[in-house]
PDB file of C-alpha atoms in Angstrom:
ATOM      1  CA  MET A  65     -70.841 -13.187   5.713  1.00  0.00           C
ATOM      2  CA  PRO A  66     -69.315 -16.673   5.834  1.00  0.00           C
ATOM      3  CA  GLY A  67     -66.865 -17.280   8.715  1.00  0.00           C
ATOM      4  CA  GLY A  68     -67.364 -14.161  10.669  1.00  0.00           C
ATOM      5  CA  TYR A  69     -69.540 -11.419  12.082  1.00  0.00           C
ATOM      6  CA  PRO A  70     -68.200  -8.080  10.615  1.00  0.00           C
ATOM      7  CA  TYR A  71     -71.070  -5.997  11.989  1.00  0.00           C
ATOM      8  CA  ARG A  72     -70.078  -7.110  15.533  1.00  0.00           C
ATOM      9  CA  MET A  73     -66.380  -6.126  14.826  1.00  0.00           C
ATOM     10  CA  ARG A  74     -67.425  -2.551  13.830  1.00  0.00           C
ATOM     11  CA  GLU A  75     -68.881  -1.851  17.268  1.00  0.00           C
ATOM     12  CA  HIS A  76     -65.351  -2.129  18.799  1.00  0.00           C
ATOM     13  CA  ASP A  77     -63.598  -0.215  16.076  1.00  0.00           C
ATOM     14  CA  GLU A  78     -62.062   2.673  17.922  1.00  0.00           C
ATOM     15  CA  ARG A  79     -59.807   4.011  15.109  1.00  0.00           C
ATOM     16  CA  GLY A  80     -59.999   7.776  14.988  1.00  0.00           C
ATOM     17  CA  THR A  81     -60.932   8.130  18.665  1.00  0.00           C
ATOM     18  CA  THR A  82     -58.742   9.327  21.409  1.00  0.00           C
ATOM     19  CA  MET A  83     -58.328   6.984  24.242  1.00  0.00           C
ATOM     20  CA  THR A  84     -57.474   8.929  27.447  1.00  0.00           C
ATOM     21  CA  GLY A  85     -58.095   6.302  30.036  1.00  0.00           C
ATOM     22  CA  VAL A  86     -60.205   6.406  33.182  1.00  0.00           C
ATOM     23  CA  ASP A  87     -61.327   9.793  34.447  1.00  0.00           C
ATOM     24  CA  PRO A  88     -58.670  10.560  37.064  1.00  0.00           C
ATOM     25  CA  GLY A  89     -61.366  11.522  39.687  1.00  0.00           C
ATOM     26  CA  ARG A  90     -62.593   8.032  39.581  1.00  0.00           C
ATOM     27  CA  LEU A  91     -59.307   6.487  40.497  1.00  0.00           C
ATOM     28  CA  ASP A  92     -58.379   5.717  44.094  1.00  0.00           C
ATOM     29  CA  ASP A  93     -55.102   7.250  45.441  1.00  0.00           C
ATOM     30  CA  GLN A  94     -53.050   4.071  44.698  1.00  0.00           C
ATOM     31  CA  GLN A  95     -54.406   3.867  40.977  1.00  0.00           C
ATOM     32  CA  LEU A  96     -53.674   7.602  40.498  1.00  0.00           C
ATOM     33  CA  MET A  97     -50.063   7.189  41.694  1.00  0.00           C
ATOM     34  CA  LYS A  98     -49.595   4.167  39.424  1.00  0.00           C
ATOM     35  CA  GLU A  99     -50.987   6.096  36.450  1.00  0.00           C
ATOM     36  CA  LEU A 100     -48.751   9.069  37.241  1.00  0.00           C
ATOM     37  CA  GLU A 101     -45.599   6.843  37.530  1.00  0.00           C
ATOM     38  CA  THR A 102     -46.506   5.172  34.234  1.00  0.00           C
ATOM     39  CA  ILE A 103     -47.013   8.353  32.329  1.00  0.00           C
ATOM     40  CA  HIS A 104     -43.902   9.930  33.666  1.00  0.00           C
ATOM     41  CA  ARG A 105     -41.854   6.850  32.706  1.00  0.00           C
ATOM     42  CA  THR A 106     -43.150   6.880  29.152  1.00  0.00           C
ATOM     43  CA  ARG A 107     -42.907  10.725  28.778  1.00  0.00           C
ATOM     44  CA  HIS A 108     -39.327  10.739  27.354  1.00  0.00           C
ATOM     45  CA  ASP A 109     -39.977   8.232  24.560  1.00  0.00           C
ATOM     46  CA  THR A 110     -43.303   9.869  23.623  1.00  0.00           C
ATOM     47  CA  LEU A 111     -41.542  13.259  23.178  1.00  0.00           C
ATOM     48  CA  LEU A 112     -38.709  11.823  21.217  1.00  0.00           C
ATOM     49  CA  TYR A 113     -40.477   9.335  19.080  1.00  0.00           C
ATOM     50  CA  GLY A 114     -44.287   9.778  19.207  1.00  0.00           C
ATOM     51  CA  SER A 115     -46.412  11.330  16.627  1.00  0.00           C
ATOM     52  CA  ASN A 116     -47.879  14.769  17.202  1.00  0.00           C
ATOM     53  CA  ASP A 117     -51.165  13.222  18.034  1.00  0.00           C
ATOM     54  CA  ALA A 118     -49.483  10.771  20.549  1.00  0.00           C
ATOM     55  CA  LEU A 119     -47.710  13.860  22.180  1.00  0.00           C
ATOM     56  CA  ARG A 120     -50.853  15.794  22.345  1.00  0.00           C
ATOM     57  CA  THR A 121     -52.752  12.880  23.884  1.00  0.00           C
ATOM     58  CA  HIS A 122     -49.947  12.354  26.315  1.00  0.00           C
ATOM     59  CA  ASN A 123     -49.883  16.010  27.392  1.00  0.00           C
ATOM     60  CA  GLU A 124     -53.621  16.031  27.930  1.00  0.00           C
ATOM     61  CA  ARG A 125     -53.587  12.820  30.064  1.00  0.00           C
ATOM     62  CA  MET A 126     -50.592  14.017  32.076  1.00  0.00           C
ATOM     63  CA  ALA A 127     -52.379  17.387  32.778  1.00  0.00           C
ATOM     64  CA  GLN A 128     -55.486  15.430  33.913  1.00  0.00           C
ATOM     65  CA  LEU A 129     -53.572  13.173  36.213  1.00  0.00           C
ATOM     66  CA  GLU A 130     -51.305  15.826  37.689  1.00  0.00           C
ATOM     67  CA  GLY A 131     -54.270  18.186  38.174  1.00  0.00           C
ATOM     68  CA  GLU A 132     -56.177  15.473  40.056  1.00  0.00           C
ATOM     69  CA  TYR A 133     -53.205  14.712  42.178  1.00  0.00           C
ATOM     70  CA  LEU A 134     -52.732  18.478  43.099  1.00  0.00           C
ATOM     71  CA  ARG A 135     -56.459  18.792  43.717  1.00  0.00           C
ATOM     72  CA  ARG A 136     -56.187  15.859  46.224  1.00  0.00           C
ATOM     73  CA  ASN A 137     -52.965  17.063  47.786  1.00  0.00           C
ATOM     74  CA  PRO A 138     -53.055  20.844  48.015  1.00  0.00           C
ATOM     75  CA  ARG A 139     -50.749  20.822  51.019  1.00  0.00           C
ATOM     76  CA  ARG A 140     -48.315  18.172  49.665  1.00  0.00           C
ATOM     77  CA  PHE A 141     -44.743  18.204  51.021  1.00  0.00           C
ATOM     78  CA  VAL A 142     -42.448  20.430  48.968  1.00  0.00           C
ATOM     79  CA  ALA A 143     -38.713  19.703  49.408  1.00  0.00           C
ATOM     80  CA  PRO A 144     -36.937  22.972  50.292  1.00  0.00           C
ATOM     81  CA  GLY A 145     -34.229  22.165  47.575  1.00  0.00           C
ATOM     82  CA  ARG A 146     -36.925  22.028  44.899  1.00  0.00           C
ATOM     83  CA  THR A 147     -37.975  25.671  45.214  1.00  0.00           C
ATOM     84  CA  ARG A 148     -36.273  28.710  43.645  1.00  0.00           C
ATOM     85  CA  ASP A 149     -34.996  29.816  47.091  1.00  0.00           C
ATOM     86  CA  GLY A 150     -33.564  26.344  47.682  1.00  0.00           C
ATOM     87  CA  ALA A 151     -31.843  26.351  44.261  1.00  0.00           C
ATOM     88  CA  ARG A 152     -30.372  29.861  45.048  1.00  0.00           C
ATOM     89  CA  ASP A 153     -29.130  28.535  48.392  1.00  0.00           C
ATOM     90  CA  ARG A 154     -27.371  25.600  46.722  1.00  0.00           C
ATOM     91  CA  ALA A 155     -25.708  27.849  44.138  1.00  0.00           C
ATOM     92  CA  GLY A 156     -24.457  30.118  46.981  1.00  0.00           C
ATOM     93  CA  ASP A 157     -22.935  27.390  49.082  1.00  0.00           C
ATOM     94  CA  GLY A 158     -19.707  27.079  47.173  1.00  0.00           C
ATOM     95  CA  SER A 159     -20.464  23.739  45.837  1.00  0.00           C
ATOM     96  CA  CYS A 160     -20.546  25.000  42.149  1.00  0.00           C
ATOM     97  CA  ASP A 161     -17.272  25.427  40.442  1.00  0.00           C
ATOM     98  CA  SER A 162     -16.506  28.391  38.186  1.00  0.00           C
ATOM     99  CA  ARG A 163     -17.152  26.378  34.951  1.00  0.00           C
ATOM    100  CA  ASP A 164     -20.719  25.730  36.061  1.00  0.00           C
ATOM    101  CA  GLU A 165     -21.249  29.471  36.707  1.00  0.00           C
ATOM    102  CA  GLN A 166     -20.167  30.291  33.209  1.00  0.00           C
ATOM    103  CA  ALA A 167     -22.199  27.547  31.555  1.00  0.00           C
ATOM    104  CA  PRO A 168     -25.217  28.584  29.551  1.00  0.00           C
ATOM    105  CA  VAL A 169     -28.424  28.112  31.485  1.00  0.00           C
ATOM    106  CA  GLY A 170     -31.327  26.815  29.470  1.00  0.00           C
ATOM    107  CA  LYS A 171     -34.856  25.912  30.418  1.00  0.00           C
ATOM    108  CA  TRP A 172     -33.771  22.743  32.152  1.00  0.00           C
ATOM    109  CA  GLY A 173     -30.715  24.161  34.104  1.00  0.00           C
ATOM    110  CA  PRO A 174     -26.968  24.686  33.557  1.00  0.00           C
ATOM    111  CA  GLY A 175     -25.586  23.266  30.350  1.00  0.00           C
ATOM    112  CA  SER A 176     -28.967  22.580  28.712  1.00  0.00           C
ATOM    113  CA  ALA A 177     -28.863  25.664  26.448  1.00  0.00           C
ATOM    114  CA  ALA A 178     -27.713  25.298  22.838  1.00  0.00           C
ATOM    115  CA  PRO A 179     -24.204  23.922  22.694  1.00  0.00           C
ATOM    116  CA  ARG A 180     -21.445  26.398  22.555  1.00  0.00           C
ATOM    117  CA  GLU A 181     -19.109  26.594  19.581  1.00  0.00           C
ATOM    118  CA  SER A 182     -15.727  25.110  19.935  1.00  0.00           C
ATOM    119  CA  GLY A 183     -12.603  27.261  19.682  1.00  0.00           C
ATOM    120  CA  PRO A 184      -9.569  28.223  21.638  1.00  0.00           C
ATOM    121  CA  ASP A 185     -11.554  29.901  24.443  1.00  0.00           C
ATOM    122  CA  ARG A 186     -14.761  28.036  23.868  1.00  0.00           C
ATOM    123  CA  SER A 187     -13.961  24.290  24.310  1.00  0.00           C
ATOM    124  CA  PRO A 188     -17.140  22.158  24.542  1.00  0.00           C
ATOM    125  CA  ARG A 189     -18.092  20.965  27.953  1.00  0.00           C
ATOM    126  CA  ALA A 190     -17.589  17.231  28.757  1.00  0.00           C
TER     127      ALA A 190
END
């Protein structure tokens, strides 16, 4: 073909393939942490605005990276406040006001359940 080499272009055509990055087991510790930071930083936008395929790919890659991190760090430091017991201790220390105790509790914590209806005794939370 005049002006180009289309047969060479086809060998780099990756449409229809899933790019998942380097195998996490081949990354050194610093590279693994950088990949984890990047994927966690982009998670929210992928969830809100990505296609189903993009979200599925993101989920798979995140699971691979996190699995490798956990494999390498089975005895990693766990902050006491990040456990269920720690959360119970925080809730019992008097730091929560009564509104928080009555707030709906969803998967992500107080106030993350479906919004309550407004009304005389059900004013929406600020």
